[in-house]
mmCIF file of C-alpha atoms and ligand atoms in Angstrom:
data_model
loop_
_atom_site.group_PDB
_atom_site.id
_atom_site.type_symbol
_atom_site.label_atom_id
_atom_site.label_comp_id
_atom_site.label_asym_id
_atom_site.label_seq_id
_atom_site.Cartn_x
_atom_site.Cartn_y
_atom_site.Cartn_z
ATOM 1 C CA VAL G 1 -14.632 -192.389 -18.298
ATOM 2 C CA VAL G 2 -14.179 -196.114 -18.872
ATOM 3 C CA THR G 3 -17.650 -197.452 -18.400
ATOM 4 C CA THR G 4 -19.592 -198.017 -21.576
ATOM 5 C CA LEU G 5 -22.772 -197.888 -19.509
ATOM 6 C CA ASN G 6 -24.311 -194.506 -18.848
ATOM 7 C CA GLY G 7 -23.918 -193.131 -15.333
ATOM 8 C CA GLY G 8 -26.758 -193.472 -12.850
ATOM 9 C CA ASN G 9 -27.505 -195.347 -9.690
ATOM 10 C CA ALA G 10 -26.784 -199.027 -9.083
ATOM 11 C CA GLU G 11 -30.260 -200.064 -10.178
ATOM 12 C CA GLU G 12 -29.981 -198.175 -13.488
ATOM 13 C CA LEU G 13 -26.499 -199.590 -14.137
ATOM 14 C CA GLN G 14 -27.797 -203.091 -13.595
ATOM 15 C CA GLN G 15 -30.755 -202.541 -15.932
ATOM 16 C CA ALA G 16 -28.414 -201.180 -18.626
ATOM 17 C CA TYR G 17 -26.090 -204.182 -18.194
ATOM 18 C CA LEU G 18 -28.989 -206.610 -18.561
ATOM 19 C CA ALA G 19 -29.892 -205.068 -21.920
ATOM 20 C CA SER G 20 -26.907 -206.965 -23.368
ATOM 21 C CA HIS G 21 -26.519 -209.890 -20.928
ATOM 22 C CA ASP G 22 -28.832 -212.715 -19.785
ATOM 23 C CA ASP G 23 -30.118 -212.488 -16.221
ATOM 24 C CA ARG G 24 -28.882 -216.002 -15.535
ATOM 25 C CA THR G 25 -28.524 -217.749 -12.196
ATOM 26 C CA VAL G 26 -24.912 -218.221 -11.083
ATOM 27 C CA ARG G 27 -24.278 -221.953 -10.811
ATOM 28 C CA VAL G 28 -20.899 -222.345 -12.535
ATOM 29 C CA ILE G 29 -18.098 -219.933 -11.569
ATOM 30 C CA LEU G 30 -14.764 -219.626 -13.381
ATOM 31 C CA LEU G 31 -11.834 -218.035 -11.546
ATOM 32 C CA LEU G 32 -8.858 -216.985 -13.652
ATOM 33 C CA VAL G 33 -5.546 -216.422 -11.889
ATOM 34 C CA ALA G 34 -2.166 -215.635 -13.481
ATOM 35 C CA MET G 35 0.351 -216.617 -10.809
ATOM 36 C CA GLU G 36 0.706 -219.947 -9.017
ATOM 37 C CA ALA G 37 1.564 -218.160 -5.739
ATOM 38 C CA GLU G 38 -1.820 -216.417 -5.920
ATOM 39 C CA ALA G 39 -3.741 -219.456 -7.174
ATOM 40 C CA MET G 40 -2.673 -222.222 -4.774
ATOM 41 C CA PRO G 41 -3.948 -220.580 -1.559
ATOM 42 C CA MET G 42 -7.295 -220.025 -3.337
ATOM 43 C CA VAL G 43 -7.389 -223.677 -4.469
ATOM 44 C CA THR G 44 -6.920 -224.706 -0.827
ATOM 45 C CA ALA G 45 -9.413 -222.180 0.565
ATOM 46 C CA LEU G 46 -12.089 -223.306 -1.918
ATOM 47 C CA GLY G 47 -11.349 -227.037 -1.502
ATOM 48 C CA LEU G 48 -10.668 -227.565 -5.224
ATOM 49 C CA HIS G 49 -8.735 -230.436 -6.830
ATOM 50 C CA ALA G 50 -6.532 -230.558 -9.935
ATOM 51 C CA ASP G 51 -8.481 -231.796 -12.967
ATOM 52 C CA GLU G 52 -6.976 -235.109 -14.049
ATOM 53 C CA PRO G 53 -6.838 -235.842 -16.900
ATOM 54 C CA ALA G 54 -6.408 -232.215 -17.979
ATOM 55 C CA VAL G 55 -9.633 -230.572 -19.159
ATOM 56 C CA ILE G 56 -7.685 -228.029 -21.214
ATOM 57 C CA ALA G 57 -5.212 -230.094 -23.182
ATOM 58 C CA PRO G 58 -1.581 -229.213 -23.970
ATOM 59 C CA PRO G 59 0.027 -227.350 -25.631
ATOM 60 C CA ALA G 60 -2.092 -224.771 -23.749
ATOM 61 C CA PRO G 61 0.069 -224.107 -20.673
ATOM 62 C CA CYS G 62 -2.780 -223.474 -18.205
ATOM 63 C CA HIS G 63 -3.853 -225.784 -15.331
ATOM 64 C CA SER G 64 -7.384 -226.197 -14.006
ATOM 65 C CA PHE G 65 -8.787 -227.093 -10.591
ATOM 66 C CA SER G 66 -12.412 -227.893 -9.875
ATOM 67 C CA GLY G 67 -14.799 -228.547 -7.019
ATOM 68 C CA GLU G 68 -17.924 -227.326 -5.268
ATOM 69 C CA HIS G 69 -18.102 -224.367 -2.953
ATOM 70 C CA GLY G 70 -21.097 -222.596 -1.466
ATOM 71 C CA GLY G 71 -23.459 -224.594 -3.682
ATOM 72 C CA ALA G 72 -21.707 -223.575 -6.906
ATOM 73 C CA GLN G 73 -19.536 -225.546 -9.289
ATOM 74 C CA VAL G 74 -16.186 -223.734 -9.158
ATOM 75 C CA HIS G 75 -13.316 -223.963 -11.641
ATOM 76 C CA LEU G 76 -10.026 -222.160 -11.113
ATOM 77 C CA VAL G 77 -7.617 -221.920 -14.007
ATOM 78 C CA CYS G 78 -4.094 -220.559 -13.621
ATOM 79 C CA PHE G 79 -2.053 -219.540 -16.607
ATOM 80 C CA GLY G 80 0.839 -222.000 -16.165
ATOM 81 C CA LYS G 81 4.552 -221.457 -16.637
ATOM 82 C CA CYS G 82 6.526 -219.909 -19.489
ATOM 83 C CA LYS G 83 8.288 -222.659 -21.475
ATOM 84 C CA ALA G 84 11.394 -220.540 -22.002
ATOM 85 C CA THR G 85 11.915 -219.018 -18.555
ATOM 86 C CA GLY G 86 9.903 -221.135 -16.114
ATOM 87 C CA VAL G 87 8.143 -218.126 -14.553
ATOM 88 C CA ASP G 88 4.359 -217.636 -14.423
ATOM 89 C CA ASN G 89 2.659 -216.641 -17.688
ATOM 90 C CA VAL G 90 1.539 -213.174 -16.585
ATOM 91 C CA GLY G 91 0.192 -210.507 -18.935
ATOM 92 C CA THR G 92 -2.556 -210.067 -21.491
ATOM 93 C CA VAL G 93 -1.558 -212.720 -24.066
ATOM 94 C CA PRO G 94 -1.813 -215.736 -21.725
ATOM 95 C CA ALA G 95 -4.824 -214.072 -20.068
ATOM 96 C CA ALA G 96 -6.839 -213.912 -23.303
ATOM 97 C CA LEU G 97 -5.779 -217.428 -24.347
ATOM 98 C CA THR G 98 -6.579 -218.979 -20.959
ATOM 99 C CA ALA G 99 -9.878 -217.131 -20.634
ATOM 100 C CA TYR G 100 -11.004 -218.227 -24.090
ATOM 101 C CA LEU G 101 -10.094 -221.893 -23.599
ATOM 102 C CA ALA G 102 -11.486 -222.038 -20.052
ATOM 103 C CA ILE G 103 -14.808 -220.420 -20.977
ATOM 104 C CA GLN G 104 -15.126 -222.818 -23.903
ATOM 105 C CA ALA G 105 -14.306 -225.817 -21.692
ATOM 106 C CA PHE G 106 -16.294 -224.973 -18.531
ATOM 107 C CA LYS G 107 -19.183 -222.845 -19.893
ATOM 108 C CA PRO G 108 -19.342 -220.665 -16.751
ATOM 109 C CA ASP G 109 -22.255 -218.417 -15.802
ATOM 110 C CA ILE G 110 -19.735 -215.832 -14.629
ATOM 111 C CA VAL G 111 -15.977 -215.222 -14.799
ATOM 112 C CA ILE G 112 -13.856 -213.668 -12.067
ATOM 113 C CA SER G 113 -10.358 -212.384 -12.853
ATOM 114 C CA ALA G 114 -8.645 -212.728 -9.475
ATOM 115 C CA GLY G 115 -5.179 -211.797 -8.300
ATOM 116 C CA THR G 116 -2.883 -209.107 -7.050
ATOM 117 C CA ALA G 117 -2.535 -205.581 -8.365
ATOM 118 C CA GLY G 118 -1.169 -202.138 -7.764
ATOM 119 C CA GLY G 119 -3.613 -199.771 -6.058
ATOM 120 C CA PHE G 120 -4.065 -196.004 -6.294
ATOM 121 C CA ARG G 121 -3.817 -194.263 -2.939
ATOM 122 C CA SER G 122 -5.711 -191.345 -4.514
ATOM 123 C CA ARG G 123 -8.673 -193.721 -4.948
ATOM 124 C CA GLY G 124 -8.503 -195.038 -1.410
ATOM 125 C CA ALA G 125 -6.254 -198.082 -1.900
ATOM 126 C CA ALA G 126 -4.008 -199.450 0.850
ATOM 127 C CA ILE G 127 -1.810 -202.580 0.936
ATOM 128 C CA ALA G 128 -3.875 -205.823 1.098
ATOM 129 C CA ASP G 129 -7.174 -204.054 0.339
ATOM 130 C CA VAL G 130 -9.461 -206.123 -1.861
ATOM 131 C CA PHE G 131 -11.161 -204.328 -4.769
ATOM 132 C CA VAL G 132 -14.077 -205.294 -7.002
ATOM 133 C CA SER G 133 -13.925 -203.952 -10.557
ATOM 134 C CA THR G 134 -16.569 -201.687 -12.049
ATOM 135 C CA GLY G 135 -14.885 -201.737 -15.472
ATOM 136 C CA MET G 136 -11.794 -203.035 -17.250
ATOM 137 C CA VAL G 137 -9.630 -201.061 -19.706
ATOM 138 C CA ASN G 138 -6.174 -201.181 -21.315
ATOM 139 C CA HIS G 139 -3.793 -198.373 -20.367
ATOM 140 C CA ASP G 140 -0.902 -199.220 -22.733
ATOM 141 C CA ARG G 141 -2.527 -199.644 -26.152
ATOM 142 C CA ARG G 142 -2.052 -196.378 -28.024
ATOM 143 C CA ILE G 143 -3.271 -196.393 -31.644
ATOM 144 C CA PRO G 144 -4.031 -192.810 -32.765
ATOM 145 C CA ILE G 145 -6.011 -193.781 -35.867
ATOM 146 C CA PRO G 146 -9.797 -193.224 -35.998
ATOM 147 C CA GLY G 147 -11.608 -196.296 -34.686
ATOM 148 C CA PHE G 148 -8.408 -198.027 -33.602
ATOM 149 C CA ASP G 149 -7.976 -195.471 -30.800
ATOM 150 C CA LYS G 150 -11.150 -196.748 -29.133
ATOM 151 C CA TYR G 151 -10.238 -200.357 -29.938
ATOM 152 C CA GLY G 152 -6.882 -199.837 -28.236
ATOM 153 C CA ILE G 153 -8.536 -198.639 -25.037
ATOM 154 C CA GLY G 154 -10.673 -201.783 -25.169
ATOM 155 C CA ALA G 155 -13.057 -200.845 -22.346
ATOM 156 C CA PHE G 156 -15.541 -203.344 -20.918
ATOM 157 C CA ASP G 157 -18.085 -202.959 -18.147
ATOM 158 C CA ALA G 158 -17.867 -205.319 -15.221
ATOM 159 C CA VAL G 159 -21.098 -206.996 -14.215
ATOM 160 C CA PRO G 160 -22.580 -204.571 -11.639
ATOM 161 C CA THR G 161 -22.152 -205.992 -8.116
ATOM 162 C CA PRO G 162 -23.536 -203.331 -5.725
ATOM 163 C CA ARG G 163 -24.922 -205.829 -3.191
ATOM 164 C CA LEU G 164 -21.740 -207.915 -3.151
ATOM 165 C CA GLN G 165 -19.610 -204.810 -2.547
ATOM 166 C CA LYS G 166 -21.830 -203.721 0.316
ATOM 167 C CA ALA G 167 -22.208 -207.163 1.909
ATOM 168 C CA LEU G 168 -18.434 -207.769 2.038
ATOM 169 C CA SER G 169 -17.413 -204.105 2.530
ATOM 170 C CA LEU G 170 -15.204 -204.233 -0.550
ATOM 171 C CA LYS G 171 -13.767 -201.185 -2.267
ATOM 172 C CA SER G 172 -14.569 -200.796 -5.947
ATOM 173 C CA GLY G 173 -13.226 -199.076 -9.032
ATOM 174 C CA VAL G 174 -11.865 -199.327 -12.541
ATOM 175 C CA VAL G 175 -9.122 -201.895 -13.172
ATOM 176 C CA THR G 176 -6.649 -201.018 -15.924
ATOM 177 C CA SER G 177 -4.324 -203.503 -17.596
ATOM 178 C CA GLY G 178 -0.958 -203.256 -19.312
ATOM 179 C CA ASN G 179 1.994 -205.516 -19.973
ATOM 180 C CA SER G 180 4.478 -203.810 -17.656
ATOM 181 C CA LEU G 181 4.878 -203.783 -13.896
ATOM 182 C CA ASP G 182 6.031 -200.178 -14.104
ATOM 183 C CA TYR G 183 4.417 -197.452 -16.206
ATOM 184 C CA THR G 184 5.334 -194.672 -18.602
ATOM 185 C CA ALA G 185 4.109 -191.084 -18.210
ATOM 186 C CA GLU G 186 1.584 -191.762 -20.991
ATOM 187 C CA ASP G 187 0.346 -194.926 -19.204
ATOM 188 C CA MET G 188 -0.165 -192.846 -16.054
ATOM 189 C CA ALA G 189 -2.041 -190.119 -17.953
ATOM 190 C CA ARG G 190 -4.388 -192.777 -19.324
ATOM 191 C CA MET G 191 -4.844 -194.478 -15.950
ATOM 192 C CA VAL G 192 -5.813 -191.115 -14.459
ATOM 193 C CA GLN G 193 -8.108 -190.358 -17.423
ATOM 194 C CA HIS G 194 -9.894 -193.690 -16.912
ATOM 195 C CA GLU G 195 -10.119 -193.156 -13.152
ATOM 196 C CA ALA G 196 -8.071 -196.300 -12.427
ATOM 197 C CA ALA G 197 -8.282 -197.545 -8.857
ATOM 198 C CA VAL G 198 -6.275 -200.653 -9.616
ATOM 199 C CA LYS G 199 -3.486 -201.473 -12.121
ATOM 200 C CA GLU G 200 -2.616 -204.994 -13.181
ATOM 201 C CA MET G 201 -1.751 -207.095 -16.239
ATOM 202 C CA GLU G 202 -4.694 -209.337 -17.189
ATOM 203 C CA ALA G 203 -8.228 -208.019 -16.573
ATOM 204 C CA ALA G 204 -8.882 -206.202 -19.860
ATOM 205 C CA ALA G 205 -7.743 -209.272 -21.814
ATOM 206 C CA VAL G 206 -9.958 -211.598 -19.752
ATOM 207 C CA ALA G 207 -12.856 -209.182 -20.336
ATOM 208 C CA TRP G 208 -12.207 -209.228 -24.098
ATOM 209 C CA SER G 209 -12.456 -213.029 -24.234
ATOM 210 C CA ALA G 210 -15.470 -213.133 -21.900
ATOM 211 C CA ASP G 211 -17.239 -210.594 -24.112
ATOM 212 C CA LEU G 212 -16.867 -212.895 -27.146
ATOM 213 C CA PHE G 213 -19.024 -215.376 -25.209
ATOM 214 C CA ALA G 214 -21.294 -212.617 -23.749
ATOM 215 C CA CYS G 215 -20.213 -214.016 -20.370
ATOM 216 C CA PRO G 216 -20.465 -211.654 -17.355
ATOM 217 C CA VAL G 217 -17.114 -210.843 -15.803
ATOM 218 C CA PHE G 218 -15.698 -208.908 -12.866
ATOM 219 C CA CYS G 219 -12.390 -208.753 -10.998
ATOM 220 C CA ILE G 220 -11.364 -209.347 -7.407
ATOM 221 C CA LYS G 221 -7.914 -207.800 -6.937
ATOM 222 C CA SER G 222 -5.879 -207.374 -3.785
ATOM 223 C CA VAL G 223 -3.296 -204.633 -3.498
ATOM 224 C CA THR G 224 0.434 -205.461 -3.243
ATOM 225 C CA ASP G 225 1.805 -202.002 -4.026
ATOM 226 C CA ILE G 226 0.807 -198.365 -4.286
ATOM 227 C CA VAL G 227 1.013 -197.082 -7.873
ATOM 228 C CA ASP G 228 0.935 -193.398 -6.907
ATOM 229 C CA GLY G 229 3.313 -193.927 -3.986
ATOM 230 C CA GLU G 230 7.045 -193.442 -3.565
ATOM 231 C CA ARG G 231 8.477 -196.959 -3.830
ATOM 232 C CA PRO G 232 9.205 -199.112 -6.922
ATOM 233 C CA ALA G 233 6.339 -201.585 -7.567
ATOM 234 C CA GLN G 234 8.635 -204.626 -7.652
ATOM 235 C CA GLU G 235 9.988 -203.908 -4.155
ATOM 236 C CA GLU G 236 6.532 -203.519 -2.613
ATOM 237 C CA PHE G 237 5.123 -206.403 -4.665
ATOM 238 C CA LEU G 238 7.652 -208.929 -3.355
ATOM 239 C CA GLU G 239 7.307 -207.593 0.186
ATOM 240 C CA ASN G 240 3.494 -207.751 0.247
ATOM 241 C CA LEU G 241 2.666 -210.694 -2.034
ATOM 242 C CA HIS G 242 2.074 -213.053 0.888
ATOM 243 C CA LYS G 243 -0.144 -210.634 2.819
ATOM 244 C CA SER G 244 -2.082 -209.761 -0.289
ATOM 245 C CA ALA G 245 -2.548 -213.439 -1.270
ATOM 246 C CA GLU G 246 -3.879 -214.076 2.255
ATOM 247 C CA ALA G 247 -6.471 -211.335 1.788
ATOM 248 C CA LEU G 248 -7.574 -212.939 -1.481
ATOM 249 C CA GLN G 249 -7.733 -216.347 0.170
ATOM 250 C CA ARG G 250 -10.000 -214.896 2.876
ATOM 251 C CA VAL G 251 -12.310 -212.902 0.591
ATOM 252 C CA LEU G 252 -12.714 -215.161 -2.463
ATOM 253 C CA PRO G 253 -14.649 -217.948 -0.701
ATOM 254 C CA LEU G 254 -17.021 -215.263 0.639
ATOM 255 C CA VAL G 255 -17.446 -213.840 -2.869
ATOM 256 C CA VAL G 256 -18.216 -217.307 -4.255
ATOM 257 C CA GLU G 257 -20.708 -217.957 -1.419
ATOM 258 C CA PHE G 258 -22.410 -214.597 -2.001
ATOM 259 C CA ILE G 259 -22.867 -214.903 -5.768
ATOM 260 C CA SER G 260 -23.718 -218.621 -5.826
ATOM 261 C CA GLY G 261 -27.392 -219.236 -6.659
ATOM 262 C CA LYS G 262 -28.101 -215.527 -7.262
ATOM 263 C CA ARG G 263 -29.175 -214.046 -10.543
ATOM 264 C CA ILE G 264 -26.963 -211.495 -12.304
ATOM 265 C CA SER G 265 -29.532 -208.829 -11.346
ATOM 266 C CA GLU G 266 -29.150 -209.735 -7.656
ATOM 267 C CA LEU G 267 -25.377 -209.220 -7.422
HETATM 268 N N1 ADE C 1 0.549 -206.672 -10.001
HETATM 269 C C1 ADE C 1 0.804 -206.277 -8.752
HETATM 270 N N2 ADE C 1 1.175 -204.981 -8.718
HETATM 271 C C2 ADE C 1 1.154 -204.542 -10.011
HETATM 272 C C3 ADE C 1 1.446 -203.312 -10.651
HETATM 273 N N3 ADE C 1 1.831 -202.248 -9.965
HETATM 274 N N4 ADE C 1 1.312 -203.247 -11.992
HETATM 275 C C4 ADE C 1 0.932 -204.328 -12.704
HETATM 276 N N5 ADE C 1 0.654 -205.511 -12.162
HETATM 277 C C5 ADE C 1 0.759 -205.624 -10.824
#
C-alpha cells in the first residue's frame, strides 16, 4: 500500500499526519498545473492575474498568476512551454523544478497539484470525475537495489482531507505518476499494487519537492480517460480535455473556499 501512514480512521490518519507537519492555518495556497489548457480556465475562475514582473525569473520556464479567492492568497503556477518543441512542459522534471521554485517564492501553507489524469474504472472513476489524492507514488521508477527500490517508489502521503471530500462529494484515492501517457505491463502491475485510482505525470514529483519544505500537499485531478478501459489514452484525452477542464474549473474554486482559513487538522 502506498500510504506511509498506518491505516485507521480519518481522525487517526490526521493525527499521524500532524506528527510530522505543523497544524497551520491555510492562508496562502499554491496551485501547480502542467498544461496551459488546464491552467487558464482556473486562472479565470479564481480571478487571478499574471504576475508582472515575473516572480519566478527566467530561465525557469514557468509562469505565475496571483490573486485573492475565498479569503486566501492564491498563486497558480503553470509549467510553461518546452523551448525545443513549444508544447507544455508536462512530466516529473518540470513538476519538481516548478514546485521547488514556486514554494520558495510564495511560501504557501499548502500546495495543490491540479490537472487532468487517467482514472481507474475499477476504483470508481468515470470521465470528468474529480478526485482528491490520499497519497502520491511513482509507478515507473524501478531500481531493484536495496534502499533504492523504496526510493524509486517515492511514496508520499497527501494531507488528509476527509471533510473536504465529504463537503464537495469528491472521490478519493492514490495518484500515481510516470513520464508516459501509456503504460507498460510492469507500470500497470505497480499501479495495481499501489491501489492507484488516478494516473498522471506530475504529482509524485510535486510531493517530493513539497516534502523538502515540509509543506502539506494534495492533488485535485479530473479524469480525461479510463486507464483500465478499451481505448487508447491519447484518443480519450483529446476528446475529453475540455469537459474535464470544465470540471476542474467548477470544483477548484470550491476547494479553495473550503480550505481557506481552516487549519490542516480541519480539512
Ligand atoms: N493525463 C491525462 N490522462 C493521463 C494518463 N492516462 N496518463 C498520464 N497522464 C494523463
